[in-house]
mmCIF file of C-alpha atoms in Angstrom:
data_model
loop_
_atom_site.group_PDB
_atom_site.id
_atom_site.type_symbol
_atom_site.label_atom_id
_atom_site.label_comp_id
_atom_site.label_asym_id
_atom_site.label_seq_id
_atom_site.Cartn_x
_atom_site.Cartn_y
_atom_site.Cartn_z
ATOM 1 C CA MET A 19 157.886 99.561 149.086
ATOM 2 C CA ASP A 20 158.394 100.197 145.363
ATOM 3 C CA ILE A 21 154.904 99.180 144.240
ATOM 4 C CA ASP A 22 153.180 101.029 147.082
ATOM 5 C CA ASP A 23 154.976 104.195 145.964
ATOM 6 C CA ILE A 24 154.957 103.583 142.206
ATOM 7 C CA ASP A 25 152.861 106.675 141.450
ATOM 8 C CA ASP A 26 155.111 108.901 143.556
ATOM 9 C CA TYR A 27 158.245 107.604 141.855
ATOM 10 C CA VAL A 28 156.765 108.087 138.386
ATOM 11 C CA SER A 29 155.315 111.520 139.071
ATOM 12 C CA SER A 30 158.551 112.794 140.641
ATOM 13 C CA ASN A 31 161.125 111.127 138.435
ATOM 14 C CA ASP A 32 159.392 110.626 135.076
ATOM 15 C CA LEU A 33 156.891 113.491 134.941
ATOM 16 C CA GLY A 34 159.234 115.814 136.841
ATOM 17 C CA THR A 35 162.017 115.159 134.344
ATOM 18 C CA ALA A 36 159.637 115.646 131.408
ATOM 19 C CA VAL A 37 158.440 118.992 132.711
ATOM 20 C CA LEU A 38 162.011 120.162 133.233
ATOM 21 C CA LEU A 39 163.141 119.041 129.783
ATOM 22 C CA LYS A 40 160.194 120.806 128.159
ATOM 23 C CA ALA A 41 161.124 124.034 129.946
ATOM 24 C CA MET A 42 164.784 123.684 128.961
ATOM 25 C CA ALA A 43 163.832 123.096 125.303
ATOM 26 C CA ARG A 44 161.807 126.316 125.310
ATOM 27 C CA ALA A 45 164.639 128.193 126.985
ATOM 28 C CA GLY A 46 167.262 126.877 124.596
ATOM 29 C CA THR A 47 169.335 125.277 127.338
ATOM 30 C CA PRO A 48 172.398 123.757 125.660
ATOM 31 C CA HIS A 49 173.407 121.158 128.239
ATOM 32 C CA VAL A 50 172.115 119.335 131.325
ATOM 33 C CA ALA A 51 173.678 117.139 133.992
ATOM 34 C CA PHE A 52 171.166 114.433 134.925
ATOM 35 C CA ALA A 53 171.198 112.562 138.250
ATOM 36 C CA SER A 54 170.910 108.919 137.223
ATOM 37 C CA SER A 55 171.881 105.911 139.325
ATOM 38 C CA MET A 56 173.819 102.657 139.310
ATOM 39 C CA VAL A 57 170.464 100.878 139.794
ATOM 40 C CA VAL A 58 169.935 101.115 136.014
ATOM 41 C CA TYR A 59 172.282 98.122 135.667
ATOM 42 C CA GLY A 60 170.418 95.766 137.962
ATOM 43 C CA GLU A 61 173.081 93.221 138.794
ATOM 44 C CA GLY A 62 176.655 94.168 137.975
ATOM 45 C CA ARG A 63 179.126 92.472 135.641
ATOM 46 C CA TYR A 64 179.759 88.738 136.015
ATOM 47 C CA GLU A 65 182.019 86.201 134.357
ATOM 48 C CA CYS A 66 181.708 82.447 134.028
ATOM 49 C CA PRO A 67 184.937 80.426 133.742
ATOM 50 C CA ARG A 68 183.467 78.612 130.710
ATOM 51 C CA HIS A 69 181.196 81.148 129.074
ATOM 52 C CA GLY A 70 182.831 84.501 129.739
ATOM 53 C CA VAL A 71 180.711 87.547 130.508
ATOM 54 C CA VAL A 72 177.094 86.508 131.164
ATOM 55 C CA ALA A 73 173.926 88.060 132.539
ATOM 56 C CA PRO A 74 172.767 86.135 135.614
ATOM 57 C CA GLY A 75 169.189 85.154 136.141
ATOM 58 C CA PRO A 76 167.347 85.430 139.440
ATOM 59 C CA ARG A 77 169.052 83.742 142.382
ATOM 60 C CA ARG A 78 167.450 80.494 143.484
ATOM 61 C CA VAL A 79 165.802 80.221 146.884
ATOM 62 C CA GLU A 80 167.436 76.839 147.536
ATOM 63 C CA ASP A 81 170.858 78.419 146.964
ATOM 64 C CA LEU A 82 170.080 81.327 149.257
ATOM 65 C CA ASP A 83 168.846 78.932 151.963
ATOM 66 C CA ALA A 84 172.102 76.981 151.616
ATOM 67 C CA GLY A 85 174.201 80.141 151.947
ATOM 68 C CA VAL A 86 175.206 80.264 148.265
ATOM 69 C CA PHE A 87 174.537 83.931 147.583
ATOM 70 C CA ASP A 88 176.446 84.539 144.356
ATOM 71 C CA PRO A 89 174.393 84.039 141.164
ATOM 72 C CA ARG A 90 174.964 81.173 138.785
ATOM 73 C CA CYS A 91 175.718 80.974 135.079
ATOM 74 C CA PRO A 92 172.469 80.496 133.119
ATOM 75 C CA ALA A 93 174.284 78.142 130.732
ATOM 76 C CA CYS A 94 176.293 75.795 132.971
ATOM 77 C CA ASP A 95 175.132 76.596 136.522
ATOM 78 C CA ALA A 96 178.640 77.547 137.727
ATOM 79 C CA VAL A 97 178.868 80.203 140.445
ATOM 80 C CA LEU A 98 179.814 83.472 138.766
ATOM 81 C CA THR A 99 182.672 85.852 139.571
ATOM 82 C CA PRO A 100 181.764 89.559 139.899
ATOM 83 C CA GLY A 101 183.632 92.348 138.138
ATOM 84 C CA LEU A 102 183.307 96.042 137.309
ATOM 85 C CA VAL A 103 180.438 97.202 135.132
ATOM 86 C CA ALA A 104 181.075 99.787 132.410
ATOM 87 C CA GLU A 105 178.699 102.324 130.893
ATOM 88 C CA ASP A 106 178.075 100.194 127.786
ATOM 89 C CA ALA A 107 176.533 97.358 129.851
ATOM 90 C CA PRO A 108 172.880 96.512 129.137
ATOM 91 C CA LEU A 109 170.386 98.291 131.367
ATOM 92 C CA ASP A 110 168.306 95.935 133.506
ATOM 93 C CA PRO A 111 166.189 97.831 136.074
ATOM 94 C CA ARG A 112 165.003 95.516 138.871
ATOM 95 C CA ASN A 113 162.532 97.789 140.680
ATOM 96 C CA VAL A 114 160.268 100.791 140.129
ATOM 97 C CA TYR A 115 162.857 103.362 141.111
ATOM 98 C CA ALA A 116 165.396 101.835 138.733
ATOM 99 C CA ALA A 117 162.823 101.795 135.916
ATOM 100 C CA THR A 118 162.174 105.516 136.371
ATOM 101 C CA LYS A 119 165.911 106.260 136.195
ATOM 102 C CA VAL A 120 166.226 104.292 132.945
ATOM 103 C CA HIS A 121 163.210 106.105 131.542
ATOM 104 C CA GLY A 122 164.737 109.414 132.594
ATOM 105 C CA GLU A 123 167.833 108.632 130.559
ATOM 106 C CA HIS A 124 165.613 107.732 127.570
ATOM 107 C CA LEU A 125 163.722 111.028 127.892
ATOM 108 C CA LEU A 126 167.054 112.808 128.075
ATOM 109 C CA ALA A 127 168.184 111.141 124.845
ATOM 110 C CA ALA A 128 164.968 112.152 123.084
ATOM 111 C CA TRP A 129 165.370 115.751 124.301
ATOM 112 C CA ALA A 130 168.980 115.858 123.088
ATOM 113 C CA ARG A 131 168.038 114.517 119.653
ATOM 114 C CA GLU A 132 165.140 116.940 119.254
ATOM 115 C CA THR A 133 166.995 120.025 120.421
ATOM 116 C CA GLY A 134 170.605 119.353 119.412
ATOM 117 C CA ALA A 135 171.625 119.906 123.043
ATOM 118 C CA THR A 136 173.947 117.657 125.065
ATOM 119 C CA ALA A 137 173.541 115.866 128.364
ATOM 120 C CA THR A 138 175.583 113.916 130.880
ATOM 121 C CA ALA A 139 173.808 111.091 132.729
ATOM 122 C CA LEU A 140 175.686 110.646 135.988
ATOM 123 C CA ARG A 141 175.105 107.154 137.333
ATOM 124 C CA PHE A 142 175.685 107.687 141.063
ATOM 125 C CA HIS A 143 176.755 104.740 143.161
ATOM 126 C CA ASN A 144 176.097 104.360 146.894
ATOM 127 C CA VAL A 145 176.182 107.997 147.972
ATOM 128 C CA TYR A 146 176.700 108.797 151.677
ATOM 129 C CA GLY A 147 177.694 111.782 153.782
ATOM 130 C CA PRO A 148 176.411 114.583 156.017
ATOM 131 C CA GLY A 149 172.748 115.430 155.558
ATOM 132 C CA MET A 150 171.684 111.989 154.358
ATOM 133 C CA PRO A 151 168.208 110.850 155.532
ATOM 134 C CA ARG A 152 167.979 108.805 158.740
ATOM 135 C CA ASP A 153 165.562 106.232 160.131
ATOM 136 C CA THR A 154 163.738 105.818 156.830
ATOM 137 C CA PRO A 155 163.501 102.886 154.388
ATOM 138 C CA TYR A 156 164.619 105.269 151.632
ATOM 139 C CA ALA A 157 168.005 105.849 153.267
ATOM 140 C CA GLY A 158 171.130 104.031 152.147
ATOM 141 C CA VAL A 159 172.673 101.191 154.098
ATOM 142 C CA ALA A 160 175.283 103.512 155.648
ATOM 143 C CA SER A 161 172.500 105.570 157.183
ATOM 144 C CA LEU A 162 170.646 102.493 158.447
ATOM 145 C CA PHE A 163 173.781 101.082 160.085
ATOM 146 C CA ARG A 164 174.589 104.493 161.578
ATOM 147 C CA SER A 165 171.141 104.671 163.189
ATOM 148 C CA GLU A 166 171.556 101.231 164.730
ATOM 149 C CA LEU A 167 174.976 102.079 166.144
ATOM 150 C CA ALA A 168 173.702 105.399 167.507
ATOM 151 C CA HIS A 169 171.169 103.414 169.567
ATOM 152 C CA GLY A 170 173.870 101.036 170.823
ATOM 153 C CA ARG A 171 172.745 98.205 168.566
ATOM 154 C CA ALA A 172 174.893 96.087 166.289
ATOM 155 C CA PRO A 173 174.357 96.621 162.544
ATOM 156 C CA GLN A 174 172.467 93.659 161.046
ATOM 157 C CA VAL A 175 174.212 92.651 157.819
ATOM 158 C CA PHE A 176 172.237 90.472 155.414
ATOM 159 C CA GLU A 177 173.510 87.429 153.553
ATOM 160 C CA ASP A 178 177.208 86.796 154.276
ATOM 161 C CA GLY A 179 178.203 90.477 154.231
ATOM 162 C CA ALA A 180 180.257 90.000 151.061
ATOM 163 C CA GLN A 181 177.907 91.945 148.774
ATOM 164 C CA ARG A 182 180.089 94.309 146.730
ATOM 165 C CA ARG A 183 179.271 98.026 146.525
ATOM 166 C CA ASP A 184 180.980 101.306 145.782
ATOM 167 C CA PHE A 185 180.398 103.907 148.525
ATOM 168 C CA VAL A 186 181.099 107.414 147.244
ATOM 169 C CA HIS A 187 181.103 110.565 149.426
ATOM 170 C CA VAL A 188 178.572 113.277 148.640
ATOM 171 C CA ASP A 189 181.333 115.898 148.287
ATOM 172 C CA ASP A 190 182.939 113.831 145.519
ATOM 173 C CA VAL A 191 179.533 113.436 143.856
ATOM 174 C CA ALA A 192 178.942 117.207 144.032
ATOM 175 C CA ALA A 193 182.334 117.775 142.401
ATOM 176 C CA ALA A 194 181.392 115.435 139.557
ATOM 177 C CA VAL A 195 178.084 117.263 139.044
ATOM 178 C CA VAL A 196 179.834 120.642 138.854
ATOM 179 C CA ARG A 197 182.486 119.293 136.500
ATOM 180 C CA SER A 198 179.868 117.734 134.190
ATOM 181 C CA ALA A 199 177.804 120.950 134.113
ATOM 182 C CA GLU A 200 180.907 122.993 133.215
ATOM 183 C CA SER A 201 182.332 120.501 130.712
ATOM 184 C CA PRO A 202 179.661 119.200 128.299
ATOM 185 C CA ALA A 203 180.674 115.979 126.563
ATOM 186 C CA GLY A 204 178.638 115.718 123.422
ATOM 187 C CA PRO A 205 177.019 114.904 121.200
ATOM 188 C CA GLY A 206 173.815 113.500 122.632
ATOM 189 C CA VAL A 207 173.845 111.835 126.055
ATOM 190 C CA THR A 208 177.069 110.710 127.723
ATOM 191 C CA PRO A 209 176.523 108.214 130.592
ATOM 192 C CA LEU A 210 179.195 108.228 133.302
ATOM 193 C CA ASN A 211 179.618 106.089 136.383
ATOM 194 C CA VAL A 212 180.262 108.184 139.505
ATOM 195 C CA GLY A 213 181.857 106.004 142.146
ATOM 196 C CA SER A 214 184.822 106.017 144.507
ATOM 197 C CA GLY A 215 186.751 103.513 142.429
ATOM 198 C CA THR A 216 187.106 101.260 145.465
ATOM 199 C CA VAL A 217 185.157 98.014 145.901
ATOM 200 C CA THR A 218 183.842 97.644 149.449
ATOM 201 C CA THR A 219 181.679 94.881 150.865
ATOM 202 C CA VAL A 220 178.573 95.774 152.846
ATOM 203 C CA GLY A 221 180.030 93.905 155.813
ATOM 204 C CA GLY A 222 183.297 95.794 155.450
ATOM 205 C CA MET A 223 181.545 99.134 155.457
ATOM 206 C CA ALA A 224 179.584 98.150 158.559
ATOM 207 C CA GLN A 225 182.826 97.170 160.288
ATOM 208 C CA VAL A 226 184.508 100.500 159.505
ATOM 209 C CA LEU A 227 181.471 102.443 160.683
ATOM 210 C CA ALA A 228 181.296 100.455 163.925
ATOM 211 C CA GLU A 229 184.972 101.236 164.564
ATOM 212 C CA VAL A 230 184.470 104.923 163.838
ATOM 213 C CA MET A 231 181.479 105.113 166.177
ATOM 214 C CA GLY A 232 182.966 102.844 168.864
ATOM 215 C CA GLY A 233 179.908 100.627 168.652
ATOM 216 C CA PRO A 234 179.269 96.889 168.735
ATOM 217 C CA GLU A 235 180.597 94.589 166.044
ATOM 218 C CA PRO A 236 178.273 94.035 163.057
ATOM 219 C CA VAL A 237 176.258 90.820 163.062
ATOM 220 C CA VAL A 238 176.156 88.846 159.823
ATOM 221 C CA THR A 239 172.683 87.322 159.863
ATOM 222 C CA GLY A 240 172.533 85.110 156.779
ATOM 223 C CA ARG A 241 169.071 86.489 156.151
ATOM 224 C CA TYR A 242 168.275 87.546 152.615
ATOM 225 C CA ARG A 243 165.711 89.259 150.416
ATOM 226 C CA THR A 244 165.143 87.536 147.100
ATOM 227 C CA GLY A 245 164.971 90.805 145.156
ATOM 228 C CA ASP A 246 168.268 92.223 146.421
ATOM 229 C CA VAL A 247 171.138 92.790 144.016
ATOM 230 C CA ARG A 248 174.162 90.748 145.013
ATOM 231 C CA HIS A 249 177.027 92.746 143.489
ATOM 232 C CA VAL A 250 177.117 96.038 141.608
ATOM 233 C CA THR A 251 180.373 97.935 141.354
ATOM 234 C CA ALA A 252 181.539 99.980 138.431
ATOM 235 C CA SER A 253 184.569 101.414 136.759
ATOM 236 C CA SER A 254 184.615 105.197 136.929
ATOM 237 C CA ASP A 255 187.537 105.459 134.485
ATOM 238 C CA ARG A 256 185.340 107.052 131.828
ATOM 239 C CA ALA A 257 184.486 109.941 134.172
ATOM 240 C CA ALA A 258 188.232 110.497 134.656
ATOM 241 C CA GLU A 259 188.789 110.518 130.916
ATOM 242 C CA VAL A 260 185.795 112.711 130.005
ATOM 243 C CA LEU A 261 185.667 115.062 132.980
ATOM 244 C CA GLY A 262 189.112 114.797 134.541
ATOM 245 C CA TRP A 263 187.319 113.757 137.756
ATOM 246 C CA ARG A 264 188.136 111.130 140.341
ATOM 247 C CA ALA A 265 186.797 110.661 143.846
ATOM 248 C CA GLU A 266 189.240 111.802 146.562
ATOM 249 C CA ILE A 267 187.619 110.907 149.901
ATOM 250 C CA SER A 268 188.338 107.489 151.395
ATOM 251 C CA LEU A 269 185.573 105.466 153.025
ATOM 252 C CA ARG A 270 187.006 105.790 156.554
ATOM 253 C CA ALA A 271 187.571 109.550 156.227
ATOM 254 C CA GLY A 272 184.090 109.996 154.790
ATOM 255 C CA LEU A 273 182.441 107.994 157.563
ATOM 256 C CA GLU A 274 184.411 109.887 160.194
ATOM 257 C CA GLU A 275 183.077 113.129 158.711
ATOM 258 C CA LEU A 276 179.540 111.763 158.632
ATOM 259 C CA VAL A 277 179.639 110.787 162.295
ATOM 260 C CA ALA A 278 181.319 114.030 163.380
ATOM 261 C CA SER A 279 178.768 116.146 161.542
ATOM 262 C CA GLY A 280 175.847 114.819 163.585
ATOM 263 C CA ARG A 281 173.717 115.184 160.459
#
C-alpha cells in the first residue's frame, strides 16, 4: 500500500508542508502546531536484561512462525521487554508515510531556524473517535474492528493480540492541538507525544469494543505481517509539563461514544 501510494504521500505530506511553510514565512507567522505521528519512532523502546536499552532489528520469520512475536536483542538474542518511548528517542521510519512525517519535522526545523519562529511537532498516537474513516485500509485498527462487528463478524486480531498501543480519543487530540497553538514552546521545534497515557493491547481494545457493541468475541489468529511494528507506546509526560495537557477520555468511554455517534 505504501509504495503504490508513495507519490500521493509525498505530494500531500512533504510538498504540502513545504508550500504551507513558505506561505507562513512570507506572512511572518510566529508559531505553528504540526501534526506529526508516533510512526516516526518505528518500533518503540525496548530493554534487554543484559544490554539495557537497545534498538531491535527486524523480527525473524522463524520466530514469528513459532509464535515468538517480541523482537530480540541484536547483541545476545534475548527476547526484549517493551517500555515507553520518549521524544528524544532516535527516529526510525519503517514505511513511506512514516518517512514523510519525519521529513515534515525536518522541514519544520529548517523553517524555524530560517525565520526565528517556533513550532510544536505533535506526535499523535492511535487516534480514534467519531468521524474516523471506515472500510478503508487507511483507517485505524479501531475502525476496522468496528466495521467487522457492525457486520456481525468477530474482529480478527493478528499475532497474539498482545501488541502494545496507546489509543487516544480525537477530542483529547484536538485539545492538545489548541493548547499547543495557544502556548508556543520555543525556541525552534518542540516534539511532544500526544497519547492517552494508558498502554492497551490490540487484543484488549478489540475485546472492549466487542463488549460495547454486543458483538462476537475477537479471534486471535496468530497471523502476522513481517513489516508490522510490535510495540509502540509513549510517555506523554512532556506534553503535560510543556502544555499543561493530559488526555481525559478513557478507552471504554471513547469507544462507547464512537459507537453511539454512528459516524
